[in-house]
Amino acid sequence: MGVHLNKKTGNYYIRVEHYGRDHEKVIGPDKRSAELALAQVKLEIKAAKNSSQGWLGFDKFKRAERPRTFADAAQDYMDERADYKKSSISAYTHILSSHLLPTFGKQTLKDITDSKLRKFQIELGNHLTAAGKPLSQSRINTVMQLMRSILEQEKRAGRIDRNPSESVRRLQEPKTKIDPLTDEELSLALSCVTPHYRAFFTALAYTGARPNEMQALRWSDIDWRSKKISITKGRVRGHEGLPKTASGDRVIPMMPQIENELLLLKQSRVVSLDDYLFTNRNGKPIDKHMDEVWKRALKKAGLRHRPSYQLRHTFVTRCIIENLPIPYIAKIIGHSTIDTLIRHYAGWIDAATNQYEQKLRDSFEVSKPRQLVASSST
């Protein structure tokens, strides 16, 4: 029970709980009027309790209640997540303003049906990104997941009987394309990167770290004596936060290739702001547009284009080929379990472990005499 402000409309409303369910009534732009209205409701409820009667004013209150719209539900959902990472809040806000609110904002919750949501999911396929490309299946699933979460919160609050988005299936997303560079390609590509940014791409290639983790790296995260790098943060859309997963907080070895580039970077005339390791030429932390730098390097090297994220795949596949234990690789790259690693790199793992087949056959060779030791019993 209380007075609340709808930031989108500028109107105050009061919320009252009656038999375990919340009910709202819009008062207007004057907060004092809303406070007086709430005080009057409280007096009526108190008097009803003292007389052992039900609140007779509830029916009148309910008739005056404005139908709850999706915009109301979305606002409450965001208000309850005000302490989330800034990057998450930014991502949710973008999805709401770009996709969900223009279509469903003014619709009441009861008017949002299964068929409308399925039609909306199909129409999302016709939306274009800032680059002029259709939304990917992954992006469409992300939009629909936010809708599903908002409606699920409304269901838990008892404002709707069921979540209509539950009947809308997720789109099947294409498998992650693993297209690593060979040792020769990597060496050539790095040599063609603009010198100021070469350390950044070298670090991606020899740590397997995510780009947003490298963008948040500071000089204080480098332990020169033990040759270790501490990954404790991620930088997304200009906002820093915790790594993608809890296991993303980790310490990884600093390869000689990285150490050499960092020593050269230390001699740079560019003054790093806030101790950031990788910056643009103005000393500010680098942003997501680094793929353009990588694209130019590949073109200069005469290599076909592959997104810079393939440097992470290059590192992982190299580790697999070298027969490093799968749990160790997962730990180094910040996976919480080995499941994701196995799912994405199954083909590479199979190829790297083929050599074990003959060893396995040899260990069970029937012609080889085997000595069995029986356990003694008392």
mmCIF file of C-alpha atoms in Angstrom:
data_model
loop_
_atom_site.group_PDB
_atom_site.id
_atom_site.type_symbol
_atom_site.label_atom_id
_atom_site.label_comp_id
_atom_site.label_asym_id
_atom_site.label_seq_id
_atom_site.Cartn_x
_atom_site.Cartn_y
_atom_site.Cartn_z
ATOM 1 C CA MET A 1 0.000 0.000 0.000
ATOM 2 C CA GLY A 2 1.453 3.343 -0.978
ATOM 3 C CA VAL A 3 1.742 6.290 -3.372
ATOM 4 C CA HIS A 4 3.654 5.751 -6.612
ATOM 5 C CA LEU A 5 4.626 7.852 -9.616
ATOM 6 C CA ASN A 6 4.253 6.684 -13.207
ATOM 7 C CA LYS A 7 7.300 8.333 -14.747
ATOM 8 C CA LYS A 8 5.964 8.008 -18.279
ATOM 9 C CA THR A 9 2.611 9.747 -17.660
ATOM 10 C CA GLY A 10 3.640 11.964 -14.745
ATOM 11 C CA ASN A 11 0.580 10.824 -12.783
ATOM 12 C CA TYR A 12 0.539 9.560 -9.212
ATOM 13 C CA TYR A 13 -1.418 6.465 -8.315
ATOM 14 C CA ILE A 14 -2.161 4.619 -5.122
ATOM 15 C CA ARG A 15 -1.760 0.898 -4.689
ATOM 16 C CA VAL A 16 -3.919 -1.056 -2.243
ATOM 17 C CA GLU A 17 -3.724 -4.708 -1.270
ATOM 18 C CA HIS A 18 -7.053 -6.475 -0.887
ATOM 19 C CA TYR A 19 -7.177 -10.189 -0.047
ATOM 20 C CA GLY A 20 -3.627 -10.761 -1.246
ATOM 21 C CA ARG A 21 -3.929 -8.880 -4.553
ATOM 22 C CA ASP A 22 -2.680 -5.418 -5.469
ATOM 23 C CA HIS A 23 -5.082 -2.900 -6.952
ATOM 24 C CA GLU A 24 -4.240 0.540 -8.308
ATOM 25 C CA LYS A 25 -6.080 3.805 -8.805
ATOM 26 C CA VAL A 26 -4.722 6.758 -10.774
ATOM 27 C CA ILE A 27 -5.151 10.082 -8.927
ATOM 28 C CA GLY A 28 -3.345 12.623 -11.120
ATOM 29 C CA PRO A 29 -0.212 14.790 -11.278
ATOM 30 C CA ASP A 30 -0.602 16.162 -7.717
ATOM 31 C CA LYS A 31 1.227 14.039 -5.159
ATOM 32 C CA ARG A 32 -0.605 15.632 -2.224
ATOM 33 C CA SER A 33 -3.952 14.583 -3.674
ATOM 34 C CA ALA A 34 -2.696 11.026 -3.990
ATOM 35 C CA GLU A 35 -1.501 11.045 -0.367
ATOM 36 C CA LEU A 36 -4.897 12.306 0.824
ATOM 37 C CA ALA A 37 -6.694 9.658 -1.249
ATOM 38 C CA LEU A 38 -4.510 6.931 0.254
ATOM 39 C CA ALA A 39 -5.103 8.260 3.770
ATOM 40 C CA GLN A 40 -8.865 8.137 3.164
ATOM 41 C CA VAL A 41 -8.635 4.534 1.965
ATOM 42 C CA LYS A 42 -6.605 3.570 5.035
ATOM 43 C CA LEU A 43 -9.244 5.097 7.323
ATOM 44 C CA GLU A 44 -12.014 3.184 5.533
ATOM 45 C CA ILE A 45 -10.133 -0.105 5.808
ATOM 46 C CA LYS A 46 -9.367 0.496 9.513
ATOM 47 C CA ALA A 47 -13.007 1.295 10.248
ATOM 48 C CA ALA A 48 -14.081 -1.841 8.380
ATOM 49 C CA LYS A 49 -11.750 -3.978 10.469
ATOM 50 C CA ASN A 50 -12.965 -2.444 13.736
ATOM 51 C CA SER A 51 -16.574 -3.188 12.807
ATOM 52 C CA SER A 52 -15.697 -6.737 11.667
ATOM 53 C CA GLN A 53 -17.071 -5.932 8.228
ATOM 54 C CA GLY A 54 -15.479 -6.114 4.831
ATOM 55 C CA TRP A 55 -14.235 -2.961 3.178
ATOM 56 C CA LEU A 56 -17.373 -1.658 1.501
ATOM 57 C CA GLY A 57 -15.435 0.871 -0.525
ATOM 58 C CA PHE A 58 -13.449 -1.770 -2.425
ATOM 59 C CA ASP A 59 -15.963 -2.148 -5.267
ATOM 60 C CA LYS A 60 -15.922 1.608 -5.829
ATOM 61 C CA PHE A 61 -12.115 1.612 -5.738
ATOM 62 C CA LYS A 62 -11.936 -1.261 -8.202
ATOM 63 C CA ARG A 63 -14.353 0.410 -10.658
ATOM 64 C CA ALA A 64 -12.129 3.473 -10.694
ATOM 65 C CA GLU A 65 -9.016 1.448 -11.293
ATOM 66 C CA ARG A 66 -7.418 2.147 -14.672
ATOM 67 C CA PRO A 67 -6.777 -0.967 -16.790
ATOM 68 C CA ARG A 68 -3.134 -1.957 -16.427
ATOM 69 C CA THR A 69 -1.152 -1.622 -19.638
ATOM 70 C CA PHE A 70 2.013 -3.337 -20.766
ATOM 71 C CA ALA A 71 3.833 -0.010 -20.308
ATOM 72 C CA ASP A 72 2.837 -0.076 -16.612
ATOM 73 C CA ALA A 73 4.119 -3.636 -16.267
ATOM 74 C CA ALA A 74 7.386 -2.790 -18.051
ATOM 75 C CA GLN A 75 7.941 0.228 -15.799
ATOM 76 C CA ASP A 76 7.452 -1.868 -12.657
ATOM 77 C CA TYR A 77 9.765 -4.544 -14.045
ATOM 78 C CA MET A 78 12.531 -2.004 -14.636
ATOM 79 C CA ASP A 79 11.975 -0.277 -11.276
ATOM 80 C CA GLU A 80 12.537 -3.567 -9.474
ATOM 81 C CA ARG A 81 15.836 -4.031 -11.323
ATOM 82 C CA ALA A 82 17.304 -0.621 -10.641
ATOM 83 C CA ASP A 83 20.311 -2.247 -8.967
ATOM 84 C CA TYR A 84 21.222 -4.353 -12.021
ATOM 85 C CA LYS A 85 24.408 -3.716 -13.968
ATOM 86 C CA LYS A 86 24.234 -0.522 -16.011
ATOM 87 C CA SER A 87 24.923 -2.498 -19.178
ATOM 88 C CA SER A 88 21.920 -4.743 -18.477
ATOM 89 C CA ILE A 89 19.652 -1.766 -17.770
ATOM 90 C CA SER A 90 20.833 -0.148 -21.004
ATOM 91 C CA ALA A 91 20.150 -3.339 -22.973
ATOM 92 C CA TYR A 92 16.645 -3.760 -21.497
ATOM 93 C CA THR A 93 15.801 -0.097 -22.111
ATOM 94 C CA HIS A 94 16.900 -0.374 -25.734
ATOM 95 C CA ILE A 95 14.748 -3.464 -26.339
ATOM 96 C CA LEU A 96 11.727 -1.831 -24.718
ATOM 97 C CA SER A 97 12.009 1.451 -26.621
ATOM 98 C CA SER A 98 12.895 -0.140 -29.964
ATOM 99 C CA HIS A 99 10.585 -3.157 -30.042
ATOM 100 C CA LEU A 100 8.206 -3.879 -27.174
ATOM 101 C CA LEU A 101 6.714 -0.517 -26.178
ATOM 102 C CA PRO A 102 5.937 0.715 -29.716
ATOM 103 C CA THR A 103 3.851 -2.422 -30.278
ATOM 104 C CA PHE A 104 2.424 -3.301 -26.861
ATOM 105 C CA GLY A 105 2.930 -0.206 -24.684
ATOM 106 C CA LYS A 106 -0.677 1.040 -24.769
ATOM 107 C CA GLN A 107 -2.292 -2.397 -24.836
ATOM 108 C CA THR A 108 -3.865 -3.713 -21.646
ATOM 109 C CA LEU A 109 -2.385 -6.945 -20.336
ATOM 110 C CA LYS A 110 -5.586 -8.872 -21.027
ATOM 111 C CA ASP A 111 -5.370 -7.865 -24.712
ATOM 112 C CA ILE A 112 -1.916 -9.429 -25.176
ATOM 113 C CA THR A 113 -2.645 -12.888 -26.551
ATOM 114 C CA ASP A 114 -0.668 -15.889 -27.752
ATOM 115 C CA SER A 115 -1.485 -15.164 -31.382
ATOM 116 C CA LYS A 116 -0.422 -11.517 -31.097
ATOM 117 C CA LEU A 117 2.908 -12.559 -29.630
ATOM 118 C CA ARG A 118 3.527 -15.171 -32.319
ATOM 119 C CA LYS A 119 2.720 -12.610 -35.006
ATOM 120 C CA PHE A 120 5.043 -10.113 -33.300
ATOM 121 C CA GLN A 121 7.850 -12.676 -33.241
ATOM 122 C CA ILE A 122 7.472 -13.195 -37.000
ATOM 123 C CA GLU A 123 7.418 -9.444 -37.648
ATOM 124 C CA LEU A 124 10.656 -8.993 -35.713
ATOM 125 C CA GLY A 125 12.349 -10.874 -38.530
ATOM 126 C CA ASN A 126 11.610 -7.878 -40.773
ATOM 127 C CA HIS A 127 13.202 -5.353 -38.414
ATOM 128 C CA LEU A 128 16.604 -4.037 -39.388
ATOM 129 C CA THR A 129 19.621 -3.299 -37.218
ATOM 130 C CA ALA A 130 21.533 -0.015 -37.333
ATOM 131 C CA ALA A 131 23.762 -1.673 -39.948
ATOM 132 C CA GLY A 132 20.741 -2.391 -42.132
ATOM 133 C CA LYS A 133 20.719 -6.150 -41.496
ATOM 134 C CA PRO A 134 17.698 -8.205 -40.347
ATOM 135 C CA LEU A 135 17.553 -9.099 -36.671
ATOM 136 C CA SER A 136 19.234 -12.428 -35.963
ATOM 137 C CA GLN A 137 17.389 -15.357 -34.400
ATOM 138 C CA SER A 138 19.452 -14.799 -31.272
ATOM 139 C CA ARG A 139 18.382 -11.147 -31.052
ATOM 140 C CA ILE A 140 14.730 -12.022 -31.623
ATOM 141 C CA ASN A 141 14.940 -14.602 -28.841
ATOM 142 C CA THR A 142 16.420 -11.950 -26.550
ATOM 143 C CA VAL A 143 13.528 -9.567 -27.268
ATOM 144 C CA MET A 144 10.949 -12.298 -26.673
ATOM 145 C CA GLN A 145 12.692 -13.365 -23.460
ATOM 146 C CA LEU A 146 12.320 -9.876 -21.988
ATOM 147 C CA MET A 147 8.625 -9.907 -22.899
ATOM 148 C CA ARG A 148 8.307 -13.344 -21.283
ATOM 149 C CA SER A 149 10.001 -12.155 -18.092
ATOM 150 C CA ILE A 150 7.789 -9.066 -17.765
ATOM 151 C CA LEU A 151 4.604 -11.081 -18.241
ATOM 152 C CA GLU A 152 5.850 -13.736 -15.816
ATOM 153 C CA GLN A 153 6.284 -11.055 -13.146
ATOM 154 C CA GLU A 154 2.700 -9.940 -13.767
ATOM 155 C CA LYS A 155 1.524 -13.539 -13.426
ATOM 156 C CA ARG A 156 3.358 -14.006 -10.123
ATOM 157 C CA ALA A 157 1.770 -10.783 -8.847
ATOM 158 C CA GLY A 158 -1.669 -12.186 -9.694
ATOM 159 C CA ARG A 159 -2.473 -9.517 -12.281
ATOM 160 C CA ILE A 160 -2.852 -12.050 -15.097
ATOM 161 C CA ASP A 161 -3.940 -15.675 -14.856
ATOM 162 C CA ARG A 162 -1.433 -17.031 -17.342
ATOM 163 C CA ASN A 163 1.627 -15.962 -19.312
ATOM 164 C CA PRO A 164 0.641 -16.005 -23.013
ATOM 165 C CA SER A 165 4.290 -15.956 -24.117
ATOM 166 C CA GLU A 166 4.803 -19.464 -22.730
ATOM 167 C CA SER A 167 3.213 -20.908 -25.866
ATOM 168 C CA VAL A 168 5.608 -19.022 -28.182
ATOM 169 C CA ARG A 169 8.580 -21.205 -29.063
ATOM 170 C CA ARG A 170 12.106 -19.887 -29.155
ATOM 171 C CA LEU A 171 13.639 -19.696 -32.606
ATOM 172 C CA GLN A 172 16.368 -22.185 -33.364
ATOM 173 C CA GLU A 173 19.645 -20.312 -33.353
ATOM 174 C CA PRO A 174 22.479 -21.269 -35.706
ATOM 175 C CA LYS A 175 25.430 -22.975 -34.094
ATOM 176 C CA THR A 176 28.380 -20.808 -33.207
ATOM 177 C CA LYS A 177 30.715 -20.723 -36.184
ATOM 178 C CA ILE A 178 34.191 -21.808 -35.134
ATOM 179 C CA ASP A 179 36.582 -20.464 -37.767
ATOM 180 C CA PRO A 180 40.015 -20.059 -36.129
ATOM 181 C CA LEU A 181 43.130 -18.665 -37.717
ATOM 182 C CA THR A 182 46.154 -20.833 -38.350
ATOM 183 C CA ASP A 183 49.438 -19.916 -36.671
ATOM 184 C CA GLU A 184 50.676 -18.403 -39.928
ATOM 185 C CA GLU A 185 47.465 -16.416 -40.475
ATOM 186 C CA LEU A 186 47.490 -15.121 -36.905
ATOM 187 C CA SER A 187 51.087 -13.989 -37.112
ATOM 188 C CA LEU A 188 50.476 -12.243 -40.441
ATOM 189 C CA ALA A 189 47.247 -10.587 -39.308
ATOM 190 C CA LEU A 190 48.751 -9.238 -36.084
ATOM 191 C CA SER A 191 51.687 -7.816 -38.007
ATOM 192 C CA CYS A 192 49.241 -5.811 -40.116
ATOM 193 C CA VAL A 193 47.290 -4.331 -37.183
ATOM 194 C CA THR A 194 47.855 -0.641 -36.508
ATOM 195 C CA PRO A 195 50.730 -0.646 -33.953
ATOM 196 C CA HIS A 196 48.747 1.259 -31.318
ATOM 197 C CA TYR A 197 46.082 -1.478 -31.235
ATOM 198 C CA ARG A 198 48.308 -4.524 -31.803
ATOM 199 C CA ALA A 199 48.597 -5.312 -28.076
ATOM 200 C CA PHE A 200 44.810 -5.503 -27.749
ATOM 201 C CA PHE A 201 44.379 -8.090 -30.491
ATOM 202 C CA THR A 202 47.450 -10.003 -29.313
ATOM 203 C CA ALA A 203 45.869 -10.230 -25.858
ATOM 204 C CA LEU A 204 42.627 -11.553 -27.346
ATOM 205 C CA ALA A 205 44.505 -14.189 -29.329
ATOM 206 C CA TYR A 206 46.708 -15.425 -26.473
ATOM 207 C CA THR A 207 44.259 -15.309 -23.544
ATOM 208 C CA GLY A 208 40.947 -16.378 -25.096
ATOM 209 C CA ALA A 209 39.327 -13.566 -23.116
ATOM 210 C CA ARG A 210 36.126 -11.886 -24.241
ATOM 211 C CA PRO A 211 36.614 -8.463 -25.888
ATOM 212 C CA ASN A 212 34.587 -6.680 -23.186
ATOM 213 C CA GLU A 213 36.898 -8.177 -20.544
ATOM 214 C CA MET A 214 39.980 -6.845 -22.312
ATOM 215 C CA GLN A 215 38.348 -3.431 -22.732
ATOM 216 C CA ALA A 216 37.998 -3.153 -18.947
ATOM 217 C CA LEU A 217 41.569 -4.273 -18.198
ATOM 218 C CA ARG A 218 43.817 -1.902 -16.238
ATOM 219 C CA TRP A 219 47.560 -1.863 -15.686
ATOM 220 C CA SER A 220 46.942 -2.751 -12.053
ATOM 221 C CA ASP A 221 45.488 -6.083 -13.260
ATOM 222 C CA ILE A 222 48.906 -7.140 -14.577
ATOM 223 C CA ASP A 223 51.199 -9.064 -12.244
ATOM 224 C CA TRP A 224 54.595 -8.774 -13.926
ATOM 225 C CA ARG A 225 56.417 -10.929 -11.379
ATOM 226 C CA SER A 226 54.167 -13.992 -11.584
ATOM 227 C CA LYS A 227 53.215 -13.216 -15.204
ATOM 228 C CA LYS A 228 49.488 -13.342 -14.521
ATOM 229 C CA ILE A 229 46.509 -11.303 -15.705
ATOM 230 C CA SER A 230 43.484 -10.785 -13.453
ATOM 231 C CA ILE A 231 40.095 -10.665 -15.172
ATOM 232 C CA THR A 232 37.618 -9.062 -12.777
ATOM 233 C CA LYS A 233 35.416 -6.809 -14.908
ATOM 234 C CA GLY A 234 33.713 -6.351 -18.234
ATOM 235 C CA ARG A 235 32.981 -3.144 -20.156
ATOM 236 C CA VAL A 236 29.775 -2.984 -22.230
ATOM 237 C CA ARG A 237 28.254 0.117 -23.855
ATOM 238 C CA GLY A 238 30.594 2.339 -21.864
ATOM 239 C CA HIS A 239 29.583 0.815 -18.526
ATOM 240 C CA GLU A 240 31.710 -1.446 -16.361
ATOM 241 C CA GLY A 241 30.384 -4.341 -14.352
ATOM 242 C CA LEU A 242 31.146 -7.839 -13.197
ATOM 243 C CA PRO A 243 32.170 -10.442 -15.787
ATOM 244 C CA LYS A 244 29.482 -12.256 -17.773
ATOM 245 C CA THR A 245 29.436 -15.162 -15.302
ATOM 246 C CA ALA A 246 30.743 -15.752 -11.783
ATOM 247 C CA SER A 247 33.459 -17.955 -13.266
ATOM 248 C CA GLY A 248 34.484 -15.012 -15.443
ATOM 249 C CA ASP A 249 36.363 -13.622 -12.431
ATOM 250 C CA ARG A 250 39.660 -15.437 -12.925
ATOM 251 C CA VAL A 251 43.450 -15.244 -13.221
ATOM 252 C CA ILE A 252 45.074 -16.319 -16.480
ATOM 253 C CA PRO A 253 48.729 -16.771 -17.489
ATOM 254 C CA MET A 254 50.431 -14.010 -19.460
ATOM 255 C CA MET A 255 52.018 -15.501 -22.562
ATOM 256 C CA PRO A 256 55.379 -14.146 -23.806
ATOM 257 C CA GLN A 257 53.673 -12.689 -26.890
ATOM 258 C CA ILE A 258 51.396 -10.574 -24.667
ATOM 259 C CA GLU A 259 54.204 -9.504 -22.355
ATOM 260 C CA ASN A 260 56.285 -8.257 -25.289
ATOM 261 C CA GLU A 261 53.411 -6.199 -26.683
ATOM 262 C CA LEU A 262 52.530 -4.747 -23.270
ATOM 263 C CA LEU A 263 56.121 -3.633 -22.740
ATOM 264 C CA LEU A 264 55.973 -1.826 -26.082
ATOM 265 C CA LEU A 265 52.600 -0.345 -25.120
ATOM 266 C CA LYS A 266 54.099 1.020 -21.903
ATOM 267 C CA GLN A 267 56.496 3.075 -24.015
ATOM 268 C CA SER A 268 53.627 4.656 -25.933
ATOM 269 C CA ARG A 269 53.232 8.402 -25.773
ATOM 270 C CA VAL A 270 49.469 8.048 -25.336
ATOM 271 C CA VAL A 271 48.532 8.847 -21.730
ATOM 272 C CA SER A 272 46.050 6.279 -20.438
ATOM 273 C CA LEU A 273 43.103 7.726 -18.524
ATOM 274 C CA ASP A 274 42.059 5.897 -15.335
ATOM 275 C CA ASP A 275 44.880 3.363 -15.754
ATOM 276 C CA TYR A 276 43.207 1.557 -18.690
ATOM 277 C CA LEU A 277 45.465 -0.856 -20.530
ATOM 278 C CA PHE A 278 43.952 -0.547 -23.990
ATOM 279 C CA THR A 279 42.881 2.919 -25.132
ATOM 280 C CA ASN A 280 42.200 4.906 -28.251
ATOM 281 C CA ARG A 281 44.658 7.583 -29.318
ATOM 282 C CA ASN A 282 43.055 10.046 -26.891
ATOM 283 C CA GLY A 283 43.739 7.812 -23.909
ATOM 284 C CA LYS A 284 40.116 6.800 -23.427
ATOM 285 C CA PRO A 285 39.145 3.111 -23.134
ATOM 286 C CA ILE A 286 38.531 1.490 -26.504
ATOM 287 C CA ASP A 287 34.996 0.701 -27.613
ATOM 288 C CA LYS A 288 33.128 -1.929 -29.597
ATOM 289 C CA HIS A 289 34.204 -0.487 -32.958
ATOM 290 C CA MET A 290 37.548 -2.288 -32.778
ATOM 291 C CA ASP A 291 36.283 -4.833 -35.308
ATOM 292 C CA GLU A 292 36.858 -2.200 -37.990
ATOM 293 C CA VAL A 293 40.551 -2.064 -37.049
ATOM 294 C CA TRP A 294 40.717 -5.860 -37.291
ATOM 295 C CA LYS A 295 38.885 -5.845 -40.624
ATOM 296 C CA ARG A 296 41.433 -3.473 -42.136
ATOM 297 C CA ALA A 297 44.311 -5.621 -40.840
ATOM 298 C CA LEU A 298 42.904 -8.767 -42.442
ATOM 299 C CA LYS A 299 42.408 -6.948 -45.723
ATOM 300 C CA LYS A 300 45.972 -5.638 -45.625
ATOM 301 C CA ALA A 301 47.231 -9.153 -44.905
ATOM 302 C CA GLY A 302 45.239 -10.556 -47.825
ATOM 303 C CA LEU A 303 43.181 -12.822 -45.536
ATOM 304 C CA ARG A 304 39.446 -13.416 -45.718
ATOM 305 C CA HIS A 305 37.378 -11.574 -43.150
ATOM 306 C CA ARG A 306 36.593 -13.168 -39.815
ATOM 307 C CA PRO A 307 35.212 -11.224 -36.826
ATOM 308 C CA SER A 308 37.787 -10.504 -34.133
ATOM 309 C CA TYR A 309 35.806 -12.790 -31.790
ATOM 310 C CA GLN A 310 37.360 -15.647 -33.759
ATOM 311 C CA LEU A 311 40.564 -14.853 -31.861
ATOM 312 C CA ARG A 312 38.887 -16.361 -28.786
ATOM 313 C CA HIS A 313 38.041 -19.445 -30.850
ATOM 314 C CA THR A 314 41.615 -19.506 -32.151
ATOM 315 C CA PHE A 315 42.933 -19.667 -28.599
ATOM 316 C CA VAL A 316 40.506 -22.395 -27.524
ATOM 317 C CA THR A 317 41.125 -24.628 -30.544
ATOM 318 C CA ARG A 318 44.881 -24.237 -30.060
ATOM 319 C CA CYS A 319 44.495 -25.406 -26.448
ATOM 320 C CA ILE A 320 42.422 -28.389 -27.597
ATOM 321 C CA ILE A 321 44.967 -29.359 -30.258
ATOM 322 C CA GLU A 322 47.680 -29.216 -27.588
ATOM 323 C CA ASN A 323 45.578 -31.701 -25.553
ATOM 324 C CA LEU A 324 45.136 -29.439 -22.551
ATOM 325 C CA PRO A 325 42.443 -30.798 -20.193
ATOM 326 C CA ILE A 326 38.954 -29.599 -21.101
ATOM 327 C CA PRO A 327 38.123 -28.450 -17.519
ATOM 328 C CA TYR A 328 41.304 -26.356 -17.482
ATOM 329 C CA ILE A 329 40.473 -24.722 -20.828
ATOM 330 C CA ALA A 330 36.951 -23.926 -19.583
ATOM 331 C CA LYS A 331 38.416 -22.328 -16.467
ATOM 332 C CA ILE A 332 40.891 -20.202 -18.416
ATOM 333 C CA ILE A 333 38.269 -18.769 -20.793
ATOM 334 C CA GLY A 334 35.697 -18.157 -18.048
ATOM 335 C CA HIS A 335 33.092 -20.860 -18.683
ATOM 336 C CA SER A 336 31.131 -21.924 -15.613
ATOM 337 C CA THR A 337 30.977 -25.553 -16.801
ATOM 338 C CA ILE A 338 32.553 -27.670 -19.532
ATOM 339 C CA ASP A 339 29.148 -28.155 -21.200
ATOM 340 C CA THR A 340 29.317 -24.990 -23.306
ATOM 341 C CA LEU A 341 32.877 -25.723 -24.348
ATOM 342 C CA ILE A 342 32.018 -29.262 -25.420
ATOM 343 C CA ARG A 343 28.897 -28.146 -27.276
ATOM 344 C CA HIS A 344 30.697 -25.453 -29.300
ATOM 345 C CA TYR A 345 33.986 -27.259 -29.906
ATOM 346 C CA ALA A 346 32.815 -30.880 -30.162
ATOM 347 C CA GLY A 347 34.341 -31.389 -33.624
ATOM 348 C CA TRP A 348 37.727 -30.071 -32.558
ATOM 349 C CA ILE A 349 37.695 -32.156 -29.399
ATOM 350 C CA ASP A 350 36.871 -35.282 -31.412
ATOM 351 C CA ALA A 351 39.716 -34.605 -33.852
ATOM 352 C CA ALA A 352 42.195 -33.958 -31.048
ATOM 353 C CA THR A 353 41.301 -37.124 -29.164
ATOM 354 C CA ASN A 354 41.367 -39.538 -32.107
ATOM 355 C CA GLN A 355 44.903 -40.513 -31.106
ATOM 356 C CA TYR A 356 43.513 -41.976 -27.894
ATOM 357 C CA GLU A 357 41.464 -44.594 -29.741
ATOM 358 C CA GLN A 358 44.423 -46.878 -30.426
ATOM 359 C CA LYS A 359 45.641 -46.444 -26.870
ATOM 360 C CA LEU A 360 42.195 -47.482 -25.646
ATOM 361 C CA ARG A 361 42.159 -50.546 -27.920
ATOM 362 C CA ASP A 362 45.631 -51.522 -26.776
ATOM 363 C CA SER A 363 44.605 -51.341 -23.136
ATOM 364 C CA PHE A 364 41.829 -53.896 -23.781
ATOM 365 C CA GLU A 365 43.755 -56.125 -26.199
ATOM 366 C CA VAL A 366 42.456 -59.685 -25.597
ATOM 367 C CA SER A 367 45.753 -61.312 -26.544
ATOM 368 C CA LYS A 368 47.590 -59.319 -23.914
ATOM 369 C CA PRO A 369 47.881 -61.219 -20.636
ATOM 370 C CA ARG A 370 46.333 -59.316 -17.804
ATOM 371 C CA GLN A 371 47.020 -59.859 -14.167
ATOM 372 C CA LEU A 372 43.963 -59.580 -11.939
ATOM 373 C CA VAL A 373 44.399 -59.019 -8.254
ATOM 374 C CA ALA A 374 41.555 -60.489 -6.238
ATOM 375 C CA SER A 375 40.546 -58.735 -3.086
ATOM 376 C CA SER A 376 40.869 -60.829 0.048
ATOM 377 C CA SER A 377 37.814 -61.401 2.178
ATOM 378 C CA THR A 378 37.711 -62.123 5.838
#
